[in-house]
Amino acid sequence: MKRHLISAADLTHDDALLILDTAEEMARVANRPIKKLPTLRGRTVVNLFFEDSTRTRISFEAAAKRLSADVINFSAKGSSVSKGESLKDTALTLEAMGADAVVIRHHASGAPHRLATSGWIKGSVVNAGDGTHEHPTQALLDAFTMRRHLAGAPDGGPTYHQGPGDGTGRDLAGRRITIVGDVLHSRVARSNVHLLGTLGAHVTLVAPPTLLPIGVESWPCEVSYDLDSVLAKSDAVMMLRVQSERMNAAFFPTEREYARRYGLDAARMAVLPEHAIVMHPGPMNRGMEITAEVADSGRCTAVEQVGNGVSVRMAVLYLLLGGNEPAITTENRTEETK
């Protein structure tokens, strides 16, 4: 593993499989009575969040604690940042306190890369979302979820009705993934396009022309403006939230019009192949990009994705900070079976 995780584009096929396979090992810990490993005992992980977050912050905190690391949660609100402190001075403060890893979410695209390459801190940097740029661990947990449903079924084929299986050692070669919605402002979409392509999947972006970024034709994916035309051949459909807080113009006529053209309802879900799953990185705008009926259906993996996120982030922290020995030793396995 590299020293930092800044972009999904930095991961090779082998890197991605190593993380996903390690996450499968970590997922087994969640089924044990005591959900902890001593792997990162004595290490300090700082969650440095300059933007609001629920799932990602709590997920990283749970991951670090399950690996026995010491966790420091930093929120820009109520800190010296609100008094004008720069990212550099904040980083130098964390370095002085002995941070081994910094998990950073920032409203400015490129902030994690700056932190990783500046020399301000010696520890590892993990990008937990920077502006509209990337969110690599979200893409990893999405791929982990897809792999369990689409590549990890017991008979080796897509079997939604049998539930998720163990995807160890498999990629997503030949699977068709459709990502729908506000691609322009979505760091999740960017990371998923890179990672899913690396894992061999065929990705199609579906959005109004106004919600697609300039230069999207150079991305390793296809683009469509018609959701109905791609549903029947999709193995997974990922619905993206419309990020109104990042919009400073009218990107579509009305919310009702957007939902009619690009929202996933029960009728559209019925067109999907039987094995296909519906995904959402959260938080959801129910009634806009996804109806409550679809969100609460057995085919929607949104809650499962949250659980898988802890396993994937445990794997990332372990590989960046530990990584030289198996995550779960023979001793651990013996205890697990007792």
mmCIF file of C-alpha atoms in Angstrom:
data_model
loop_
_atom_site.group_PDB
_atom_site.id
_atom_site.type_symbol
_atom_site.label_atom_id
_atom_site.label_comp_id
_atom_site.label_asym_id
_atom_site.label_seq_id
_atom_site.Cartn_x
_atom_site.Cartn_y
_atom_site.Cartn_z
ATOM 1 C CA MET A 1 0.000 0.000 0.000
ATOM 2 C CA LYS A 2 0.984 3.590 -0.600
ATOM 3 C CA ARG A 3 1.481 5.973 2.303
ATOM 4 C CA HIS A 4 -1.664 8.017 1.630
ATOM 5 C CA LEU A 5 -5.129 7.486 0.134
ATOM 6 C CA ILE A 6 -6.001 10.667 -1.733
ATOM 7 C CA SER A 7 -7.679 9.521 -4.937
ATOM 8 C CA ALA A 8 -9.317 6.345 -6.223
ATOM 9 C CA ALA A 9 -7.379 6.932 -9.443
ATOM 10 C CA ASP A 10 -4.133 6.225 -7.534
ATOM 11 C CA LEU A 11 -5.204 2.626 -6.838
ATOM 12 C CA THR A 12 -4.092 -0.177 -9.147
ATOM 13 C CA HIS A 13 -6.205 -3.281 -9.686
ATOM 14 C CA ASP A 14 -4.052 -5.144 -7.133
ATOM 15 C CA ASP A 15 -4.274 -2.271 -4.614
ATOM 16 C CA ALA A 16 -8.074 -2.236 -4.854
ATOM 17 C CA LEU A 17 -8.377 -6.018 -4.467
ATOM 18 C CA LEU A 18 -5.999 -5.956 -1.483
ATOM 19 C CA ILE A 19 -8.183 -3.380 0.285
ATOM 20 C CA LEU A 20 -11.446 -5.173 -0.567
ATOM 21 C CA ASP A 21 -10.093 -8.588 0.470
ATOM 22 C CA THR A 22 -8.759 -7.139 3.726
ATOM 23 C CA ALA A 23 -12.180 -5.567 4.304
ATOM 24 C CA GLU A 24 -13.737 -9.048 4.017
ATOM 25 C CA GLU A 25 -11.431 -10.123 6.851
ATOM 26 C CA MET A 26 -12.443 -7.081 8.883
ATOM 27 C CA ALA A 27 -16.150 -7.742 8.246
ATOM 28 C CA ARG A 28 -15.801 -11.043 10.124
ATOM 29 C CA VAL A 29 -14.817 -9.077 13.232
ATOM 30 C CA ALA A 30 -18.236 -7.392 13.215
ATOM 31 C CA ASN A 31 -19.867 -10.779 13.801
ATOM 32 C CA ARG A 32 -17.795 -11.515 16.898
ATOM 33 C CA PRO A 33 -18.986 -10.818 20.456
ATOM 34 C CA ILE A 34 -16.010 -8.473 20.970
ATOM 35 C CA LYS A 35 -15.605 -6.371 17.844
ATOM 36 C CA LYS A 36 -11.999 -5.280 18.413
ATOM 37 C CA LEU A 37 -8.521 -6.108 17.174
ATOM 38 C CA PRO A 38 -5.280 -4.946 18.862
ATOM 39 C CA THR A 39 -3.666 -4.112 15.508
ATOM 40 C CA LEU A 40 -3.281 -0.328 15.900
ATOM 41 C CA ARG A 41 -2.872 -0.138 19.665
ATOM 42 C CA GLY A 42 -0.790 2.931 20.526
ATOM 43 C CA ARG A 43 -1.466 4.664 17.175
ATOM 44 C CA THR A 44 -3.344 7.970 17.001
ATOM 45 C CA VAL A 45 -5.910 8.708 14.276
ATOM 46 C CA VAL A 46 -7.255 12.259 13.908
ATOM 47 C CA ASN A 47 -10.592 12.890 12.189
ATOM 48 C CA LEU A 48 -10.130 16.395 10.746
ATOM 49 C CA PHE A 49 -13.533 17.500 9.442
ATOM 50 C CA PHE A 50 -14.048 20.972 7.985
ATOM 51 C CA GLU A 51 -17.500 20.009 6.615
ATOM 52 C CA ASP A 52 -20.565 18.495 8.250
ATOM 53 C CA SER A 53 -20.694 14.699 8.201
ATOM 54 C CA THR A 54 -22.565 11.894 9.921
ATOM 55 C CA ARG A 55 -21.815 8.580 8.206
ATOM 56 C CA THR A 56 -18.217 9.159 7.193
ATOM 57 C CA ARG A 57 -17.008 10.670 10.475
ATOM 58 C CA ILE A 58 -18.697 8.069 12.669
ATOM 59 C CA SER A 59 -17.590 5.292 10.313
ATOM 60 C CA PHE A 60 -13.912 6.305 10.497
ATOM 61 C CA GLU A 61 -14.176 6.699 14.270
ATOM 62 C CA ALA A 62 -15.708 3.232 14.664
ATOM 63 C CA ALA A 63 -13.097 1.735 12.307
ATOM 64 C CA ALA A 64 -10.159 3.214 14.219
ATOM 65 C CA LYS A 65 -11.586 2.206 17.604
ATOM 66 C CA ARG A 66 -12.219 -1.365 16.466
ATOM 67 C CA LEU A 67 -8.521 -1.526 15.589
ATOM 68 C CA SER A 68 -7.701 -0.234 19.114
ATOM 69 C CA ALA A 69 -6.302 3.101 17.876
ATOM 70 C CA ASP A 70 -6.644 6.303 19.895
ATOM 71 C CA VAL A 71 -9.080 8.638 18.114
ATOM 72 C CA ILE A 72 -9.181 12.431 18.215
ATOM 73 C CA ASN A 73 -12.201 14.079 16.597
ATOM 74 C CA PHE A 74 -11.637 17.590 15.266
ATOM 75 C CA SER A 75 -14.498 19.742 14.028
ATOM 76 C CA ALA A 76 -13.866 23.114 12.386
ATOM 77 C CA LYS A 77 -16.858 24.555 14.210
ATOM 78 C CA GLY A 78 -15.783 25.571 17.697
ATOM 79 C CA SER A 79 -12.068 25.284 16.869
ATOM 80 C CA SER A 80 -9.378 27.877 16.097
ATOM 81 C CA VAL A 81 -10.319 27.527 12.419
ATOM 82 C CA SER A 82 -13.321 29.724 13.182
ATOM 83 C CA LYS A 83 -10.806 32.314 14.417
ATOM 84 C CA GLY A 84 -8.944 32.252 11.114
ATOM 85 C CA GLU A 85 -6.358 29.499 11.677
ATOM 86 C CA SER A 86 -4.972 28.120 8.410
ATOM 87 C CA LEU A 87 -4.846 24.475 7.319
ATOM 88 C CA LYS A 88 -1.051 24.598 7.683
ATOM 89 C CA ASP A 89 -1.156 25.735 11.307
ATOM 90 C CA THR A 90 -3.826 23.161 12.129
ATOM 91 C CA ALA A 91 -1.666 20.440 10.527
ATOM 92 C CA LEU A 92 1.437 21.544 12.431
ATOM 93 C CA THR A 93 -0.560 21.398 15.664
ATOM 94 C CA LEU A 94 -1.665 17.826 14.904
ATOM 95 C CA GLU A 95 1.907 16.829 14.035
ATOM 96 C CA ALA A 96 3.126 18.229 17.346
ATOM 97 C CA MET A 97 0.549 16.029 19.092
ATOM 98 C CA GLY A 98 1.880 12.910 17.345
ATOM 99 C CA ALA A 99 -0.884 12.073 14.845
ATOM 100 C CA ASP A 100 -0.092 8.842 12.967
ATOM 101 C CA ALA A 101 -2.940 9.311 10.481
ATOM 102 C CA VAL A 102 -5.164 12.235 9.556
ATOM 103 C CA VAL A 103 -8.565 11.599 8.009
ATOM 104 C CA ILE A 104 -9.550 14.884 6.366
ATOM 105 C CA ARG A 105 -12.791 16.186 4.890
ATOM 106 C CA HIS A 106 -12.550 19.671 3.427
ATOM 107 C CA HIS A 107 -14.740 21.982 1.352
ATOM 108 C CA ALA A 108 -11.802 22.828 -0.936
ATOM 109 C CA SER A 109 -10.869 20.365 -3.674
ATOM 110 C CA GLY A 110 -7.204 19.423 -3.329
ATOM 111 C CA ALA A 111 -6.864 20.082 0.415
ATOM 112 C CA PRO A 112 -5.967 16.421 1.272
ATOM 113 C CA HIS A 113 -3.335 16.370 -1.499
ATOM 114 C CA ARG A 114 -1.839 19.605 -0.136
ATOM 115 C CA LEU A 115 -1.746 18.122 3.348
ATOM 116 C CA ALA A 116 -0.104 14.908 2.124
ATOM 117 C CA THR A 117 2.587 16.559 -0.016
ATOM 118 C CA SER A 118 3.388 19.691 2.009
ATOM 119 C CA GLY A 119 5.653 18.099 4.604
ATOM 120 C CA TRP A 120 3.557 19.610 7.392
ATOM 121 C CA ILE A 121 2.805 16.183 8.844
ATOM 122 C CA LYS A 122 4.699 12.895 8.745
ATOM 123 C CA GLY A 123 1.698 10.598 9.177
ATOM 124 C CA SER A 124 -0.639 9.099 6.576
ATOM 125 C CA VAL A 125 -3.427 11.182 5.040
ATOM 126 C CA VAL A 126 -6.801 9.729 4.074
ATOM 127 C CA ASN A 127 -9.167 11.759 1.919
ATOM 128 C CA ALA A 128 -12.684 11.610 3.408
ATOM 129 C CA GLY A 129 -14.077 13.923 0.724
ATOM 130 C CA ASP A 130 -12.673 17.152 -0.708
ATOM 131 C CA GLY A 131 -15.063 19.605 -2.315
ATOM 132 C CA THR A 132 -16.424 18.194 -5.563
ATOM 133 C CA HIS A 133 -13.208 16.274 -6.259
ATOM 134 C CA GLU A 134 -13.069 12.763 -4.742
ATOM 135 C CA HIS A 135 -14.198 10.457 -1.928
ATOM 136 C CA PRO A 136 -12.124 7.263 -2.360
ATOM 137 C CA THR A 137 -13.318 5.295 0.682
ATOM 138 C CA GLN A 138 -16.949 5.765 -0.405
ATOM 139 C CA ALA A 139 -16.063 4.279 -3.796
ATOM 140 C CA LEU A 140 -14.293 1.387 -2.053
ATOM 141 C CA LEU A 141 -17.295 0.580 0.149
ATOM 142 C CA ASP A 142 -19.596 0.842 -2.874
ATOM 143 C CA ALA A 143 -17.376 -1.606 -4.780
ATOM 144 C CA PHE A 144 -17.266 -3.876 -1.727
ATOM 145 C CA THR A 145 -21.084 -3.928 -1.611
ATOM 146 C CA MET A 146 -21.396 -4.559 -5.366
ATOM 147 C CA ARG A 147 -18.804 -7.321 -5.253
ATOM 148 C CA ARG A 148 -20.664 -9.137 -2.474
ATOM 149 C CA HIS A 149 -23.946 -9.044 -4.382
ATOM 150 C CA LEU A 150 -22.769 -9.379 -7.971
ATOM 151 C CA ALA A 151 -19.488 -11.294 -7.833
ATOM 152 C CA GLY A 152 -19.541 -12.944 -4.447
ATOM 153 C CA ALA A 153 -22.669 -15.071 -4.639
ATOM 154 C CA PRO A 154 -22.189 -18.758 -3.752
ATOM 155 C CA ASP A 155 -22.674 -20.001 -7.324
ATOM 156 C CA GLY A 156 -20.428 -17.325 -8.773
ATOM 157 C CA GLY A 157 -23.268 -15.568 -10.569
ATOM 158 C CA PRO A 158 -25.482 -12.584 -9.770
ATOM 159 C CA THR A 159 -28.060 -13.750 -7.234
ATOM 160 C CA TYR A 160 -29.723 -10.793 -5.530
ATOM 161 C CA HIS A 161 -32.441 -13.013 -4.048
ATOM 162 C CA GLN A 162 -29.854 -15.112 -2.177
ATOM 163 C CA GLY A 163 -28.324 -12.048 -0.542
ATOM 164 C CA PRO A 164 -24.684 -10.976 -0.379
ATOM 165 C CA GLY A 165 -21.856 -13.494 -0.415
ATOM 166 C CA ASP A 166 -18.088 -13.418 0.132
ATOM 167 C CA GLY A 167 -16.417 -11.613 -2.763
ATOM 168 C CA THR A 168 -12.812 -12.388 -1.803
ATOM 169 C CA GLY A 169 -10.431 -12.431 -4.756
ATOM 170 C CA ARG A 170 -13.006 -11.233 -7.302
ATOM 171 C CA ASP A 171 -13.347 -8.014 -9.231
ATOM 172 C CA LEU A 172 -16.313 -6.533 -11.124
ATOM 173 C CA ALA A 173 -15.286 -7.486 -14.658
ATOM 174 C CA GLY A 174 -18.193 -7.246 -17.093
ATOM 175 C CA ARG A 175 -20.683 -5.782 -14.614
ATOM 176 C CA ARG A 176 -22.720 -2.785 -15.787
ATOM 177 C CA ILE A 177 -23.040 -0.009 -13.218
ATOM 178 C CA THR A 178 -25.283 3.017 -13.772
ATOM 179 C CA ILE A 179 -24.686 6.202 -11.743
ATOM 180 C CA VAL A 180 -27.594 8.659 -11.867
ATOM 181 C CA GLY A 181 -28.008 12.268 -10.791
ATOM 182 C CA ASP A 182 -25.915 15.264 -9.825
ATOM 183 C CA VAL A 183 -22.571 14.138 -11.271
ATOM 184 C CA LEU A 184 -21.343 17.735 -11.569
ATOM 185 C CA HIS A 185 -21.089 18.259 -7.807
ATOM 186 C CA SER A 186 -20.478 14.629 -6.822
ATOM 187 C CA ARG A 187 -17.086 13.525 -5.488
ATOM 188 C CA VAL A 188 -18.627 10.051 -5.052
ATOM 189 C CA ALA A 189 -19.300 9.768 -8.800
ATOM 190 C CA ARG A 190 -15.738 10.757 -9.709
ATOM 191 C CA SER A 191 -14.165 8.223 -7.353
ATOM 192 C CA ASN A 192 -16.556 5.480 -8.439
ATOM 193 C CA VAL A 193 -15.866 6.019 -12.136
ATOM 194 C CA HIS A 194 -12.125 5.597 -11.517
ATOM 195 C CA LEU A 195 -12.356 2.631 -9.139
ATOM 196 C CA LEU A 196 -15.081 0.674 -10.918
ATOM 197 C CA GLY A 197 -13.201 1.059 -14.184
ATOM 198 C CA THR A 198 -10.052 -0.269 -12.508
ATOM 199 C CA LEU A 199 -12.053 -3.280 -11.304
ATOM 200 C CA GLY A 200 -13.305 -4.007 -14.829
ATOM 201 C CA ALA A 201 -16.874 -2.701 -14.614
ATOM 202 C CA HIS A 202 -18.651 -0.784 -17.400
ATOM 203 C CA VAL A 203 -19.899 2.511 -15.951
ATOM 204 C CA THR A 204 -22.640 4.705 -17.423
ATOM 205 C CA LEU A 205 -23.375 8.183 -16.070
ATOM 206 C CA VAL A 206 -26.974 9.390 -16.439
ATOM 207 C CA ALA A 207 -27.824 13.040 -15.786
ATOM 208 C CA PRO A 208 -29.241 16.176 -17.363
ATOM 209 C CA PRO A 209 -26.601 17.935 -19.510
ATOM 210 C CA THR A 210 -26.477 20.758 -16.954
ATOM 211 C CA LEU A 211 -25.394 18.345 -14.197
ATOM 212 C CA LEU A 212 -22.476 16.811 -16.086
ATOM 213 C CA PRO A 213 -18.983 18.320 -15.700
ATOM 214 C CA ILE A 214 -17.012 19.822 -18.554
ATOM 215 C CA GLY A 215 -14.655 17.207 -19.979
ATOM 216 C CA VAL A 216 -16.774 14.215 -18.899
ATOM 217 C CA GLU A 217 -16.259 12.714 -22.360
ATOM 218 C CA SER A 218 -12.638 12.004 -21.379
ATOM 219 C CA TRP A 219 -13.670 9.959 -18.334
ATOM 220 C CA PRO A 220 -13.477 6.145 -18.593
ATOM 221 C CA CYS A 221 -17.259 5.724 -18.838
ATOM 222 C CA GLU A 222 -20.292 6.220 -21.073
ATOM 223 C CA VAL A 223 -22.775 9.075 -20.759
ATOM 224 C CA SER A 224 -26.540 8.991 -21.275
ATOM 225 C CA TYR A 225 -29.342 11.514 -20.781
ATOM 226 C CA ASP A 226 -32.083 8.869 -20.739
ATOM 227 C CA LEU A 227 -32.443 6.816 -17.537
ATOM 228 C CA ASP A 228 -35.103 4.457 -18.932
ATOM 229 C CA SER A 229 -32.849 3.320 -21.792
ATOM 230 C CA VAL A 230 -30.142 1.891 -19.492
ATOM 231 C CA LEU A 231 -32.099 0.341 -16.606
ATOM 232 C CA ALA A 232 -32.830 -3.044 -18.225
ATOM 233 C CA LYS A 233 -29.134 -3.833 -18.666
ATOM 234 C CA SER A 234 -27.845 -2.509 -15.308
ATOM 235 C CA ASP A 235 -26.453 -4.797 -12.586
ATOM 236 C CA ALA A 236 -26.443 -1.928 -10.073
ATOM 237 C CA VAL A 237 -27.993 1.546 -10.103
ATOM 238 C CA MET A 238 -26.500 4.207 -7.862
ATOM 239 C CA MET A 239 -28.668 7.249 -7.186
ATOM 240 C CA LEU A 240 -26.851 10.475 -6.309
ATOM 241 C CA ARG A 241 -28.256 13.228 -4.114
ATOM 242 C CA VAL A 242 -28.949 16.572 -5.759
ATOM 243 C CA GLN A 243 -26.530 18.823 -3.853
ATOM 244 C CA SER A 244 -28.569 22.008 -3.622
ATOM 245 C CA GLU A 245 -26.102 23.519 -1.126
ATOM 246 C CA ARG A 246 -23.413 23.601 -3.849
ATOM 247 C CA MET A 247 -25.673 25.083 -6.524
ATOM 248 C CA ASN A 248 -25.624 28.785 -7.341
ATOM 249 C CA ALA A 249 -27.833 28.599 -10.421
ATOM 250 C CA ALA A 250 -30.902 26.803 -11.777
ATOM 251 C CA PHE A 251 -29.657 23.465 -13.140
ATOM 252 C CA PHE A 252 -33.147 22.058 -13.862
ATOM 253 C CA PRO A 253 -36.662 23.574 -14.062
ATOM 254 C CA THR A 254 -38.275 22.120 -10.936
ATOM 255 C CA GLU A 255 -37.747 19.307 -8.430
ATOM 256 C CA ARG A 256 -40.873 17.625 -9.769
ATOM 257 C CA GLU A 257 -39.492 17.699 -13.319
ATOM 258 C CA TYR A 258 -36.157 16.272 -12.126
ATOM 259 C CA ALA A 259 -37.877 13.430 -10.238
ATOM 260 C CA ARG A 260 -39.992 12.599 -13.297
ATOM 261 C CA ARG A 261 -36.976 12.328 -15.614
ATOM 262 C CA TYR A 262 -34.220 11.072 -13.311
ATOM 263 C CA GLY A 263 -35.846 9.761 -10.127
ATOM 264 C CA LEU A 264 -36.014 6.041 -9.333
ATOM 265 C CA ASP A 265 -39.526 4.887 -8.455
ATOM 266 C CA ALA A 266 -41.152 1.450 -8.156
ATOM 267 C CA ALA A 267 -42.067 1.339 -11.861
ATOM 268 C CA ARG A 268 -38.476 1.960 -12.927
ATOM 269 C CA MET A 269 -37.124 -0.471 -10.324
ATOM 270 C CA ALA A 270 -39.365 -3.180 -11.827
ATOM 271 C CA VAL A 271 -37.510 -2.787 -15.136
ATOM 272 C CA LEU A 272 -34.177 -3.728 -13.527
ATOM 273 C CA PRO A 273 -32.915 -7.318 -13.886
ATOM 274 C CA GLU A 274 -33.928 -9.565 -10.983
ATOM 275 C CA HIS A 275 -30.415 -9.627 -9.522
ATOM 276 C CA ALA A 276 -29.794 -5.859 -9.775
ATOM 277 C CA ILE A 277 -29.330 -3.759 -6.647
ATOM 278 C CA VAL A 278 -30.179 -0.121 -5.898
ATOM 279 C CA MET A 279 -27.506 1.931 -4.128
ATOM 280 C CA HIS A 280 -27.304 5.375 -2.534
ATOM 281 C CA PRO A 281 -24.275 6.944 -0.795
ATOM 282 C CA GLY A 282 -26.544 8.987 1.512
ATOM 283 C CA PRO A 283 -27.979 11.209 2.714
ATOM 284 C CA MET A 284 -31.120 10.691 0.622
ATOM 285 C CA ASN A 285 -33.612 13.226 -0.675
ATOM 286 C CA ARG A 286 -36.634 10.938 -0.554
ATOM 287 C CA GLY A 287 -39.180 11.847 -3.180
ATOM 288 C CA MET A 288 -36.596 13.456 -5.439
ATOM 289 C CA GLU A 289 -33.848 11.122 -6.716
ATOM 290 C CA ILE A 290 -35.428 8.082 -5.032
ATOM 291 C CA THR A 291 -38.924 7.347 -3.742
ATOM 292 C CA ALA A 292 -39.538 6.100 -0.207
ATOM 293 C CA GLU A 293 -40.885 2.833 -1.620
ATOM 294 C CA VAL A 294 -37.605 2.095 -3.412
ATOM 295 C CA ALA A 295 -35.430 3.335 -0.532
ATOM 296 C CA ASP A 296 -37.197 0.992 1.900
ATOM 297 C CA SER A 297 -37.296 -1.995 -0.443
ATOM 298 C CA GLY A 298 -35.183 -5.117 -0.002
ATOM 299 C CA ARG A 299 -33.217 -4.255 -3.153
ATOM 300 C CA CYS A 300 -31.835 -1.004 -1.729
ATOM 301 C CA THR A 301 -28.428 -1.477 -0.088
ATOM 302 C CA ALA A 302 -28.066 2.016 1.476
ATOM 303 C CA VAL A 303 -28.006 0.754 5.081
ATOM 304 C CA GLU A 304 -25.787 -2.201 4.155
ATOM 305 C CA GLN A 305 -23.339 0.249 2.566
ATOM 306 C CA VAL A 306 -22.996 2.083 5.896
ATOM 307 C CA GLY A 307 -22.073 -1.158 7.668
ATOM 308 C CA ASN A 308 -19.649 -2.113 4.920
ATOM 309 C CA GLY A 309 -18.058 1.320 5.225
ATOM 310 C CA VAL A 310 -16.705 0.478 8.683
ATOM 311 C CA SER A 311 -15.063 -2.716 7.378
ATOM 312 C CA VAL A 312 -13.540 -0.938 4.379
ATOM 313 C CA ARG A 313 -12.188 1.923 6.497
ATOM 314 C CA MET A 314 -10.755 -0.564 8.986
ATOM 315 C CA ALA A 315 -8.931 -2.157 6.040
ATOM 316 C CA VAL A 316 -7.613 1.207 4.797
ATOM 317 C CA LEU A 317 -6.330 2.273 8.232
ATOM 318 C CA TYR A 318 -4.816 -1.152 8.861
ATOM 319 C CA LEU A 319 -2.982 -1.231 5.520
ATOM 320 C CA LEU A 320 -1.696 2.340 5.886
ATOM 321 C CA LEU A 321 -0.594 2.069 9.524
ATOM 322 C CA GLY A 322 -0.047 -1.651 10.145
ATOM 323 C CA GLY A 323 -0.153 -3.805 7.114
ATOM 324 C CA ASN A 324 2.874 -6.082 7.487
ATOM 325 C CA GLU A 325 1.050 -8.982 9.124
ATOM 326 C CA PRO A 326 -2.371 -10.605 8.574
ATOM 327 C CA ALA A 327 -5.178 -8.477 9.974
ATOM 328 C CA ILE A 328 -6.713 -11.499 11.688
ATOM 329 C CA THR A 329 -4.245 -14.036 13.019
ATOM 330 C CA THR A 330 -4.810 -17.756 13.488
ATOM 331 C CA GLU A 331 -5.284 -17.033 17.182
ATOM 332 C CA ASN A 332 -8.058 -14.548 16.382
ATOM 333 C CA ARG A 333 -9.756 -17.074 14.087
ATOM 334 C CA THR A 334 -9.643 -19.743 16.809
ATOM 335 C CA GLU A 335 -11.306 -17.341 19.267
ATOM 336 C CA GLU A 336 -13.878 -16.458 16.615
ATOM 337 C CA THR A 337 -14.973 -20.070 16.210
ATOM 338 C CA LYS A 338 -15.339 -20.732 19.942
#
